[in-house]
Structures are given as structure tokens and as C-alpha cells.
PDB file of C-alpha atoms in Angstrom:
ATOM      1  CA  PRO A 292       2.384  -6.669 -15.401  1.00 33.00           C
ATOM      2  CA  ALA A 293       4.672  -3.144 -15.707  1.00 32.00           C
ATOM      3  CA  MET A 294       4.810  -1.587 -12.530  1.00 32.00           C
ATOM      4  CA  LYS A 295       6.852   1.516 -11.925  1.00 31.00           C
ATOM      5  CA  PRO A 296       8.357   1.635  -7.836  1.00 31.00           C
ATOM      6  CA  GLU A 297       7.389   5.667  -6.598  1.00 34.00           C
ATOM      7  CA  ASP A 298       9.702   5.828  -3.112  1.00 36.00           C
ATOM      8  CA  LYS A 299      12.423   7.496  -5.472  1.00 40.00           C
ATOM      9  CA  SER A 300      12.432  11.159  -8.041  1.00 46.00           C
ATOM     10  CA  ALA A 301      13.367  10.260 -12.145  1.00 54.00           C
ATOM     11  CA  THR A 302      14.923  12.903 -12.334  1.00 79.00           C
ATOM     12  CA  VAL A 303      16.192  16.008 -10.561  1.00 83.00           C
ATOM     13  CA  GLU A 304      13.601  18.656 -11.239  1.00 86.00           C
ATOM     14  CA  ASP A 305      10.943  15.563 -10.015  1.00 76.00           C
ATOM     15  CA  ALA A 306      12.345  15.504  -6.894  1.00 80.00           C
ATOM     16  CA  ILE A 307      12.556  19.759  -6.739  1.00 89.00           C
ATOM     17  CA  LYS A 308       9.269  18.996  -7.403  1.00 82.00           C
ATOM     18  CA  SER A 309       8.742  16.735  -4.733  1.00 77.00           C
ATOM     19  CA  ALA A 310      10.199  19.021  -1.953  1.00 84.00           C
ATOM     20  CA  GLU A 311       8.484  21.729  -2.861  1.00 87.00           C
ATOM     21  CA  ASN A 312       4.826  19.982  -2.478  1.00 78.00           C
ATOM     22  CA  LYS A 313       6.396  18.953   1.192  1.00 80.00           C
ATOM     23  CA  LEU A 314       7.537  22.590   2.059  1.00 87.00           C
ATOM     24  CA  LYS A 315       3.807  23.219   1.932  1.00 83.00           C
ATOM     25  CA  ASP A 316       3.730  21.867   4.623  1.00 78.00           C
ATOM     26  CA  LYS A 317       6.680  22.129   6.882  1.00 83.00           C
ATOM     27  CA  SER A 318       4.863  23.442   9.389  1.00 82.00           C
ATOM     28  CA  LYS A 319       3.862  19.616  10.495  1.00 75.00           C
ATOM     29  CA  TYR A 320       8.170  18.461  10.459  1.00 78.00           C
ATOM     30  CA  THR A 321      10.349  18.982  12.974  1.00 84.00           C
ATOM     31  CA  GLU A 322      12.556  22.577  12.400  1.00 86.00           C
ATOM     32  CA  GLU A 323      15.863  20.371  11.972  1.00 85.00           C
ATOM     33  CA  SER A 324      14.852  17.899   9.581  1.00 83.00           C
ATOM     34  CA  VAL A 325      13.230  21.281   7.355  1.00 89.00           C
ATOM     35  CA  LYS A 326      16.099  22.472   7.115  1.00 91.00           C
ATOM     36  CA  GLU A 327      18.404  19.143   6.207  1.00 90.00           C
ATOM     37  CA  LEU A 328      15.391  19.167   3.140  1.00 91.00           C
ATOM     38  CA  GLU A 329      15.877  22.779   1.871  1.00 93.00           C
ATOM     39  CA  LYS A 330      19.572  22.967   2.097  1.00 93.00           C
ATOM     40  CA  ALA A 331      19.447  20.062  -0.041  1.00 92.00           C
ATOM     41  CA  LEU A 332      17.419  21.529  -2.242  1.00 93.00           C
ATOM     42  CA  ASP A 333      19.300  24.363  -2.189  1.00 94.00           C
ATOM     43  CA  LYS A 334      21.887  22.146  -3.829  1.00 92.00           C
ATOM     44  CA  ALA A 335      19.423  20.756  -6.254  1.00 92.00           C
ATOM     45  CA  LYS A 336      18.065  23.805  -8.023  1.00 93.00           C
ATOM     46  CA  THR A 337      22.192  24.364  -8.310  1.00 93.00           C
ATOM     47  CA  ALA A 338      23.102  21.264  -9.839  1.00 92.00           C
ATOM     48  CA  VAL A 339      19.329  21.242 -12.214  1.00 91.00           C
ATOM     49  CA  LYS A 340      23.031  23.574 -14.750  1.00 90.00           C
ATOM     50  CA  GLY A 341      25.534  21.035 -13.400  1.00 91.00           C
ATOM     51  CA  THR A 342      26.541  17.993 -15.359  1.00 92.00           C
ATOM     52  CA  ASP A 343      25.247  14.872 -15.122  1.00 88.00           C
ATOM     53  CA  LYS A 344      27.088  13.197 -12.343  1.00 89.00           C
ATOM     54  CA  GLU A 345      25.959  16.515 -10.404  1.00 91.00           C
ATOM     55  CA  LYS A 346      22.404  15.896 -10.925  1.00 90.00           C
ATOM     56  CA  GLU A 347      22.258  12.646  -9.989  1.00 88.00           C
ATOM     57  CA  GLU A 348      23.688  13.700  -6.436  1.00 90.00           C
ATOM     58  CA  ALA A 349      22.411  16.263  -6.574  1.00 90.00           C
ATOM     59  CA  LYS A 350      18.929  13.872  -6.611  1.00 86.00           C
ATOM     60  CA  LYS A 351      19.863  11.412  -4.636  1.00 86.00           C
ATOM     61  CA  ALA A 352      21.144  13.685  -2.024  1.00 89.00           C
ATOM     62  CA  LEU A 353      17.032  15.001  -2.108  1.00 86.00           C
ATOM     63  CA  ASP A 354      15.507  12.286  -1.540  1.00 79.00           C
ATOM     64  CA  GLU A 355      17.326  11.152   1.177  1.00 82.00           C
ATOM     65  CA  ALA A 356      16.045  14.457   2.665  1.00 84.00           C
ATOM     66  CA  ILE A 357      12.577  13.483   1.978  1.00 81.00           C
ATOM     67  CA  LYS A 358      12.841  10.117   3.590  1.00 74.00           C
ATOM     68  CA  LYS A 359      14.225  11.512   6.702  1.00 77.00           C
ATOM     69  CA  LEU A 360      11.290  14.242   7.322  1.00 76.00           C
ATOM     70  CA  VAL A 361      10.019  13.830  10.224  1.00 72.00           C
ATOM     71  CA  LEU A 362       6.860  14.393  12.103  1.00 68.00           C
ATOM     72  CA  LYS A 363       6.792  15.838  15.077  1.00 63.00           C
ATOM     73  CA  ASN A 364       5.058  14.003  16.844  1.00 55.00           C
ATOM     74  CA  GLY A 365       8.169  11.661  15.839  1.00 55.00           C
ATOM     75  CA  GLU A 366       7.457   9.768  13.271  1.00 53.00           C
ATOM     76  CA  LYS A 367       8.893   9.883  10.077  1.00 53.00           C
ATOM     77  CA  GLU A 368       7.094  10.984   6.749  1.00 53.00           C
ATOM     78  CA  VAL A 369       5.020   8.653   5.187  1.00 52.00           C
ATOM     79  CA  ARG A 370       6.253   7.202   2.189  1.00 56.00           C
ATOM     80  CA  ALA A 371       5.627   4.752  -1.163  1.00 60.00           C
ATOM     81  CA  LEU A 372       7.008   1.036   0.066  1.00 66.00           C
ATOM     82  CA  LYS A 373       8.873  -0.881  -3.111  1.00 68.00           C
ATOM     83  CA  ILE A 374       6.920  -4.020  -5.305  1.00 69.00           C
ATOM     84  CA  SER A 375       8.726  -6.499  -5.214  1.00 65.00           C
ATOM     85  CA  GLU A 376       9.252  -8.423  -8.826  1.00 61.00           C
ATOM     86  CA  LYS A 377       7.779 -11.581  -7.715  1.00 60.00           C
ATOM     87  CA  ILE A 378       4.663 -10.049  -7.500  1.00 65.00           C
ATOM     88  CA  LYS A 379       4.178 -11.251 -12.013  1.00 62.00           C
ATOM     89  CA  ASP A 380       3.823 -14.486 -10.404  1.00 69.00           C
ATOM     90  CA  GLY A 381       0.880 -13.725  -8.662  1.00 82.00           C
ATOM     91  CA  TYR A 382      -0.384 -12.152  -5.434  1.00 89.00           C
ATOM     92  CA  MET A 383      -3.713 -14.552  -4.416  1.00 90.00           C
ATOM     93  CA  LYS A 384      -3.983 -18.764  -4.943  1.00 88.00           C
ATOM     94  CA  GLY A 385      -7.544 -20.107  -4.871  1.00 89.00           C
ATOM     95  CA  ARG A 386      -8.127 -23.354  -2.784  1.00 90.00           C
ATOM     96  CA  SER A 387      -7.306 -27.214  -3.638  1.00 90.00           C
ATOM     97  CA  ASP A 388     -10.689 -27.729  -4.803  1.00 93.00           C
ATOM     98  CA  GLY A 389     -10.635 -25.164  -7.716  1.00 93.00           C
ATOM     99  CA  ARG A 390     -12.177 -22.729  -6.261  1.00 95.00           C
ATOM    100  CA  PHE A 391     -11.803 -18.839  -5.346  1.00 96.00           C
ATOM    101  CA  MET A 392     -14.239 -18.280  -3.177  1.00 97.00           C
ATOM    102  CA  PRO A 393     -15.058 -14.620  -4.185  1.00 97.00           C
ATOM    103  CA  GLN A 394     -16.926 -14.016  -1.226  1.00 97.00           C
ATOM    104  CA  GLU A 395     -15.342 -15.308   1.530  1.00 97.00           C
ATOM    105  CA  LEU A 396     -14.339 -12.743   3.574  1.00 98.00           C
ATOM    106  CA  MET A 397     -10.190 -11.761   4.839  1.00 98.00           C
ATOM    107  CA  THR A 398      -8.722 -12.511   7.225  1.00 98.00           C
ATOM    108  CA  ARG A 399      -5.508 -10.141   9.028  1.00 97.00           C
ATOM    109  CA  ALA A 400      -3.441 -12.979   8.713  1.00 97.00           C
ATOM    110  CA  GLU A 401      -4.713 -13.175   4.786  1.00 97.00           C
ATOM    111  CA  ILE A 402      -3.643  -9.295   4.272  1.00 97.00           C
ATOM    112  CA  ALA A 403      -0.317  -9.724   5.848  1.00 95.00           C
ATOM    113  CA  PHE A 404       0.223 -12.607   4.232  1.00 94.00           C
ATOM    114  CA  MET A 405      -1.318 -11.414   0.660  1.00 94.00           C
ATOM    115  CA  LEU A 406       1.270  -7.689   0.949  1.00 93.00           C
ATOM    116  CA  ALA A 407       4.286  -9.822   1.695  1.00 90.00           C
ATOM    117  CA  ARG A 408       4.130 -11.551  -1.589  1.00 89.00           C
ATOM    118  CA  ILE A 409       3.343  -7.435  -3.421  1.00 89.00           C
ATOM    119  CA  LEU A 410       6.207  -5.458  -1.181  1.00 87.00           C
ATOM    120  CA  ALA A 411       9.608  -5.416  -2.464  1.00 77.00           C
ATOM    121  CA  ASP A 412      11.083  -4.598   1.361  1.00 65.00           C
ATOM    122  CA  LYS A 413      12.983  -6.785   3.244  1.00 60.00           C
ATOM    123  CA  ASN A 414      15.454  -6.067   5.822  1.00 56.00           C
ATOM    124  CA  VAL A 415      12.941  -4.535   8.132  1.00 61.00           C
ATOM    125  CA  THR A 416      13.496  -5.925  11.692  1.00 58.00           C
ATOM    126  CA  GLY A 417      10.263  -7.976  12.616  1.00 61.00           C
ATOM    127  CA  LYS A 418       8.193  -6.873  14.950  1.00 67.00           C
ATOM    128  CA  SER A 419       6.349  -9.772  17.059  1.00 79.00           C
ATOM    129  CA  PHE A 420       2.798 -11.115  18.724  1.00 92.00           C
ATOM    130  CA  THR A 421       1.317 -12.402  21.903  1.00 94.00           C
ATOM    131  CA  ASP A 422      -0.232 -14.406  19.602  1.00 95.00           C
ATOM    132  CA  ILE A 423       1.961 -15.259  17.084  1.00 94.00           C
ATOM    133  CA  ILE A 424       3.471 -18.396  17.049  1.00 92.00           C
ATOM    134  CA  PRO A 425       6.499 -18.636  15.618  1.00 88.00           C
ATOM    135  CA  ASN A 426       6.020 -20.967  12.767  1.00 91.00           C
ATOM    136  CA  ILE A 427       2.692 -20.025  11.772  1.00 95.00           C
ATOM    137  CA  TRP A 428       2.208 -19.952   7.875  1.00 95.00           C
ATOM    138  CA  TYR A 429       1.807 -16.253   8.638  1.00 94.00           C
ATOM    139  CA  ALA A 430       4.161 -15.169  11.072  1.00 93.00           C
ATOM    140  CA  GLU A 431       6.557 -14.036   9.148  1.00 90.00           C
ATOM    141  CA  ALA A 432       5.112 -11.856   6.513  1.00 92.00           C
ATOM    142  CA  VAL A 433       2.862 -10.934   9.750  1.00 93.00           C
ATOM    143  CA  ASN A 434       6.317  -9.430  11.663  1.00 90.00           C
ATOM    144  CA  LYS A 435       7.311  -7.985   8.188  1.00 89.00           C
ATOM    145  CA  ILE A 436       4.484  -6.370   7.728  1.00 90.00           C
ATOM    146  CA  ALA A 437       3.731  -4.968  10.774  1.00 89.00           C
ATOM    147  CA  ALA A 438       8.110  -3.946  11.016  1.00 86.00           C
ATOM    148  CA  LEU A 439       6.964  -1.323   7.551  1.00 85.00           C
ATOM    149  CA  GLY A 440       4.674  -0.130   8.916  1.00 85.00           C
ATOM    150  CA  VAL A 441       1.524  -1.125   7.069  1.00 89.00           C
ATOM    151  CA  MET A 442      -0.180  -3.275  10.425  1.00 91.00           C
ATOM    152  CA  SER A 443       0.396  -2.750  13.407  1.00 89.00           C
ATOM    153  CA  GLY A 444      -0.715  -5.310  16.526  1.00 89.00           C
ATOM    154  CA  TYR A 445      -3.336  -4.805  19.789  1.00 89.00           C
ATOM    155  CA  SER A 446      -3.393  -2.246  22.535  1.00 87.00           C
ATOM    156  CA  ASP A 447      -2.246  -5.855  24.229  1.00 91.00           C
ATOM    157  CA  GLY A 448       0.116  -7.557  22.272  1.00 91.00           C
ATOM    158  CA  ARG A 449      -2.149  -9.117  19.727  1.00 94.00           C
ATOM    159  CA  PHE A 450      -2.339  -8.987  15.665  1.00 95.00           C
ATOM    160  CA  LYS A 451      -5.151 -10.986  16.089  1.00 96.00           C
ATOM    161  CA  PRO A 452      -4.745 -13.187  12.926  1.00 97.00           C
ATOM    162  CA  ASP A 453      -8.677 -14.570  12.674  1.00 97.00           C
ATOM    163  CA  ALA A 454     -10.123 -11.063  12.950  1.00 97.00           C
ATOM    164  CA  LYS A 455     -11.820  -9.555   9.803  1.00 97.00           C
ATOM    165  CA  ILE A 456     -10.655  -6.624   7.743  1.00 97.00           C
ATOM    166  CA  THR A 457     -13.148  -3.713   6.857  1.00 97.00           C
ATOM    167  CA  ARG A 458     -12.857  -1.467   3.787  1.00 97.00           C
ATOM    168  CA  ALA A 459     -11.926   1.318   5.885  1.00 96.00           C
ATOM    169  CA  GLU A 460      -8.962  -0.208   7.475  1.00 96.00           C
ATOM    170  CA  TYR A 461      -7.976  -1.527   4.542  1.00 97.00           C
ATOM    171  CA  ALA A 462      -8.379   1.517   2.505  1.00 96.00           C
ATOM    172  CA  VAL A 463      -6.054   2.536   5.578  1.00 94.00           C
ATOM    173  CA  ILE A 464      -3.218  -0.196   4.715  1.00 95.00           C
ATOM    174  CA  ILE A 465      -3.175   0.402   1.193  1.00 94.00           C
ATOM    175  CA  ALA A 466      -2.968   3.942   2.594  1.00 91.00           C
ATOM    176  CA  ARG A 467       0.331   3.193   4.071  1.00 89.00           C
ATOM    177  CA  CYS A 468       1.617   0.947   1.792  1.00 89.00           C
ATOM    178  CA  LYS A 469       0.945   4.160  -0.808  1.00 87.00           C
ATOM    179  CA  GLY A 470       2.024   6.933   1.021  1.00 84.00           C
ATOM    180  CA  PHE A 471      -0.369   8.236   1.401  1.00 85.00           C
ATOM    181  CA  THR A 472      -1.585  10.612   4.037  1.00 79.00           C
ATOM    182  CA  ASP A 473      -4.554  13.397   2.414  1.00 79.00           C
ATOM    183  CA  GLY A 474      -7.117  13.497   0.244  1.00 81.00           C
ATOM    184  CA  SER A 475     -10.487  15.307  -0.379  1.00 81.00           C
ATOM    185  CA  LYS A 476     -12.814  13.033  -2.211  1.00 86.00           C
ATOM    186  CA  MET A 477     -16.196  12.393   0.791  1.00 88.00           C
ATOM    187  CA  PHE A 478     -18.586   9.436   0.601  1.00 95.00           C
ATOM    188  CA  LYS A 479     -21.649  10.234   2.772  1.00 94.00           C
ATOM    189  CA  ASP A 480     -21.487   7.528   4.818  1.00 96.00           C
ATOM    190  CA  VAL A 481     -17.328   9.023   5.575  1.00 96.00           C
ATOM    191  CA  LYS A 482     -17.777  11.800   7.939  1.00 94.00           C
ATOM    192  CA  PRO A 483     -14.677  14.241   7.835  1.00 92.00           C
ATOM    193  CA  THR A 484     -14.434  13.312  12.145  1.00 93.00           C
ATOM    194  CA  HIS A 485     -14.416   9.119  10.803  1.00 94.00           C
ATOM    195  CA  TRP A 486     -11.065   7.361  11.827  1.00 93.00           C
ATOM    196  CA  ALA A 487      -9.615   6.463   8.503  1.00 94.00           C
ATOM    197  CA  ALA A 488     -11.498   9.555   6.447  1.00 94.00           C
ATOM    198  CA  LYS A 489      -8.593  11.241   4.377  1.00 91.00           C
ATOM    199  CA  ALA A 490      -6.957   7.462   3.700  1.00 93.00           C
ATOM    200  CA  ILE A 491     -10.535   6.649   2.783  1.00 95.00           C
ATOM    201  CA  ALA A 492     -10.602   9.934   0.567  1.00 93.00           C
ATOM    202  CA  ALA A 493      -6.912   9.518  -0.736  1.00 91.00           C
ATOM    203  CA  CYS A 494      -7.194   6.532  -2.077  1.00 93.00           C
ATOM    204  CA  ALA A 495     -10.720   6.919  -3.597  1.00 92.00           C
ATOM    205  CA  GLU A 496      -9.245  10.026  -5.540  1.00 89.00           C
ATOM    206  CA  ALA A 497      -6.230   7.543  -6.369  1.00 89.00           C
ATOM    207  CA  GLY A 498      -9.295   5.371  -8.234  1.00 91.00           C
ATOM    208  CA  ILE A 499      -7.673   2.640  -5.822  1.00 93.00           C
ATOM    209  CA  VAL A 500     -11.646   2.701  -4.197  1.00 93.00           C
ATOM    210  CA  SER A 501     -15.262   3.473  -4.759  1.00 87.00           C
ATOM    211  CA  GLY A 502     -18.279   3.635  -3.311  1.00 85.00           C
ATOM    212  CA  THR A 503     -21.007   0.599  -3.076  1.00 85.00           C
ATOM    213  CA  GLY A 504     -24.151   3.300  -4.887  1.00 81.00           C
ATOM    214  CA  ASN A 505     -25.850   6.179  -3.717  1.00 87.00           C
ATOM    215  CA  GLY A 506     -22.165   7.885  -2.545  1.00 91.00           C
ATOM    216  CA  ASN A 507     -21.534   4.943   0.237  1.00 95.00           C
ATOM    217  CA  PHE A 508     -18.457   3.610   0.463  1.00 96.00           C
ATOM    218  CA  MET A 509     -19.407   1.152   3.681  1.00 96.00           C
ATOM    219  CA  PRO A 510     -16.435   1.704   5.869  1.00 96.00           C
ATOM    220  CA  GLU A 511     -17.683  -1.290   8.188  1.00 97.00           C
ATOM    221  CA  LYS A 512     -18.630  -3.514   5.867  1.00 97.00           C
ATOM    222  CA  GLU A 513     -16.090  -6.488   6.306  1.00 97.00           C
ATOM    223  CA  LEU A 514     -13.635  -6.600   2.718  1.00 98.00           C
ATOM    224  CA  THR A 515     -14.493 -10.078   0.705  1.00 98.00           C
ATOM    225  CA  ARG A 516     -11.537 -11.860  -1.302  1.00 98.00           C
ATOM    226  CA  ALA A 517     -12.568 -10.374  -5.304  1.00 97.00           C
ATOM    227  CA  GLU A 518     -13.144  -7.049  -3.367  1.00 97.00           C
ATOM    228  CA  CYS A 519      -9.028  -6.842  -2.335  1.00 97.00           C
ATOM    229  CA  VAL A 520      -7.916  -8.355  -5.481  1.00 96.00           C
ATOM    230  CA  VAL A 521     -10.007  -5.656  -7.057  1.00 96.00           C
ATOM    231  CA  MET A 522      -8.613  -2.962  -4.532  1.00 96.00           C
ATOM    232  CA  THR A 523      -5.440  -4.088  -4.623  1.00 95.00           C
ATOM    233  CA  ASN A 524      -4.686  -4.490  -8.014  1.00 93.00           C
ATOM    234  CA  ARG A 525      -6.065  -0.893  -8.438  1.00 92.00           C
ATOM    235  CA  ALA A 526      -3.509   0.708  -6.122  1.00 91.00           C
ATOM    236  CA  PHE A 527      -0.308  -1.242  -7.018  1.00 88.00           C
ATOM    237  CA  GLY A 528      -0.965  -1.163 -11.029  1.00 87.00           C
ATOM    238  CA  ILE A 529      -1.873  -5.108 -11.477  1.00 86.00           C
ATOM    239  CA  LYS A 530      -3.444  -5.945 -14.819  1.00 82.00           C
ATOM    240  CA  MET A 531      -4.005  -9.002 -16.749  1.00 75.00           C
ATOM    241  CA  LYS A 532      -2.600  -9.023 -20.045  1.00 63.00           C
ATOM    242  CA  ALA A 533      -5.046 -10.259 -22.253  1.00 55.00           C
ATOM    243  CA  ASP A 534      -2.320 -12.470 -23.852  1.00 54.00           C
ATOM    244  CA  ASP A 535      -1.191 -13.796 -21.489  1.00 56.00           C
ATOM    245  CA  ALA A 536      -1.827 -17.906 -20.828  1.00 47.00           C
ATOM    246  CA  SER A 537      -2.737 -17.159 -16.915  1.00 50.00           C
ATOM    247  CA  ALA A 538      -6.220 -15.768 -18.251  1.00 52.00           C
ATOM    248  CA  LYS A 539      -7.091 -19.058 -18.968  1.00 55.00           C
ATOM    249  CA  THR A 540      -6.984 -19.776 -15.574  1.00 61.00           C
ATOM    250  CA  GLN A 541     -10.041 -21.366 -14.606  1.00 78.00           C
ATOM    251  CA  PHE A 542     -11.978 -20.689 -11.355  1.00 92.00           C
ATOM    252  CA  VAL A 543     -15.148 -23.625 -10.736  1.00 93.00           C
ATOM    253  CA  ASP A 544     -16.728 -20.435  -8.959  1.00 95.00           C
ATOM    254  CA  VAL A 545     -15.481 -17.626 -10.512  1.00 94.00           C
ATOM    255  CA  PRO A 546     -17.555 -17.513 -14.237  1.00 93.00           C
ATOM    256  CA  ALA A 547     -16.097 -14.940 -16.797  1.00 90.00           C
ATOM    257  CA  LYS A 548     -18.923 -12.604 -15.593  1.00 92.00           C
ATOM    258  CA  PHE A 549     -17.988 -12.149 -12.732  1.00 95.00           C
ATOM    259  CA  TRP A 550     -17.716  -8.523 -11.932  1.00 94.00           C
ATOM    260  CA  ALA A 551     -14.273  -8.750 -10.958  1.00 94.00           C
ATOM    261  CA  TYR A 552     -12.617 -11.491 -13.489  1.00 93.00           C
ATOM    262  CA  GLY A 553     -10.652  -9.599 -15.152  1.00 91.00           C
ATOM    263  CA  ASP A 554      -8.550  -8.592 -11.265  1.00 92.00           C
ATOM    264  CA  ILE A 555      -8.933 -11.844 -10.162  1.00 93.00           C
ATOM    265  CA  MET A 556      -7.337 -13.834 -12.891  1.00 91.00           C
ATOM    266  CA  ALA A 557      -4.487 -11.467 -12.171  1.00 90.00           C
ATOM    267  CA  ALA A 558      -3.923 -11.436  -9.029  1.00 91.00           C
ATOM    268  CA  SER A 559      -3.529 -15.489  -9.278  1.00 88.00           C
ATOM    269  CA  MET A 560      -1.006 -15.369 -12.287  1.00 76.00           C
ATOM    270  CA  LYS A 561       1.327 -18.276 -12.490  1.00 59.00           C
TER     271      LYS A 561
END
């Protein structure tokens, strides 16, 4: 599937637009990081009329300044994470008996393992949790995803790998992967004060999530495997090619008429 990394600007002009958009909300960033961005922005605007080499250098400097923006609470500005080339091999497998089990609920460990395959970022310092056995199948993935800031543990030091994931929780996780911070599209059952309201709204505006009918989102509903692959494919641009041999892959419990058939096939391509 064709996918485009979203953490870098294509041209110096794109970088300038991105920087200007960030500076519209400069009050939420530290003064020092804003000054660095403004300085890089001024140089980039001058470089627009310069040589290709000057434009490229200015673009890199501006992209770097954007990445180094620091929020006043001390956290770094969120950016979209890179997508792994290995994703073309699929990121979700079925069971050994030929079933996909589309209605089975996703666990935190499974989400972490899946995203570790999708995200390319590898140079991260692992985190440890008191309930993660070092050699268990999802340990490395959990540490990577936690270190990337995509998922976090609990205040008591646990990750709770076997706990189920809700639709709201996965919307927040996707928003972190994509670098989304806000949105305005609301659902009737998601109040503006809901802890995941901004992430849900941002994902809805991007076409990653949709409601369950009658204007509702059902944020506390636990996420099924079918729902998971649909949201994940939309988020990362993963699609099944019509002429792909993997499209012939069949799971005994996923008929061709199943609502998420295409997404399940795309997620399990080999």
C-alpha cells in the first residue's frame, strides 16, 4: 500500500505554512522555543528566493525548529510518527484455526504489538512496567510504544496488558500517532468536557472514526478487532489493492459481504 510519512515538509513553502500555523497558537509554547522557530521562519522566507541548496537547508532547519517546540507544561510538541516499510507485509494476523475473530475485543498488549509493527521509529529508550515480564511476546512492543509516547502506563507502575481498549482510548492513541491535538467535530454522546473529546473530534474530522448511528460515538464501548483495523487503516492510509494476490486470503469467519472485509484483508496482507 502506498503511504506517505507525515513528519516532514515536502518543500520550504510547506514548512513555512506549517510554522505559521504553529505560531498562531504560540502562547502555549515556551518563549525560547517560539523565538527559535521565528528565527528559522525568517531565514526560510528569505531562502525562498535563493538557490535549491539554500531552500533545502532552510526547510530542514525549520522542520527541526517545529519538532523542538516545547509546550509550557514541559512536554514536546506532538508530531506525526513515521510509518514502517514493513507494513506492506501486514500487521494483523488471524488465528491458527483459520479464524480472524472480528468481534473479539482488543487488549492493550495487542494494540501495542500491532502499532510497534506499523511505526518505524526505533531509536527510542524503552520504558519498564512492573507487570510486563521481560521475555513475554509483547514486552519489546510495549516498551517501544510507551517510549514513543503513544501509550502510557498507570500511576502504580503497571501497563495492564490484558485490559481491553475502548473506542475513546484508541482514538486518543491514533491522535498521538498522527500528531493531532484538537478538533471541533462532536458527537451527541461525547461532551466537550470528556477527557478524549479533542482526540475523537480530530479523528472524526480526518475521517478516521465515525459514529455508530444517530450522531453517537459510543466512546466507552470496547474496541473489536474489526473496528480496530478499520480505524488503523484509515489513519495510516492502508488499502487493499484490487489486483493484490493477498486479496484472495480468506478467513473462515469473515465472509466477503462482512462490513469490514476489505479492511481485514488489507491488514492481514502478506
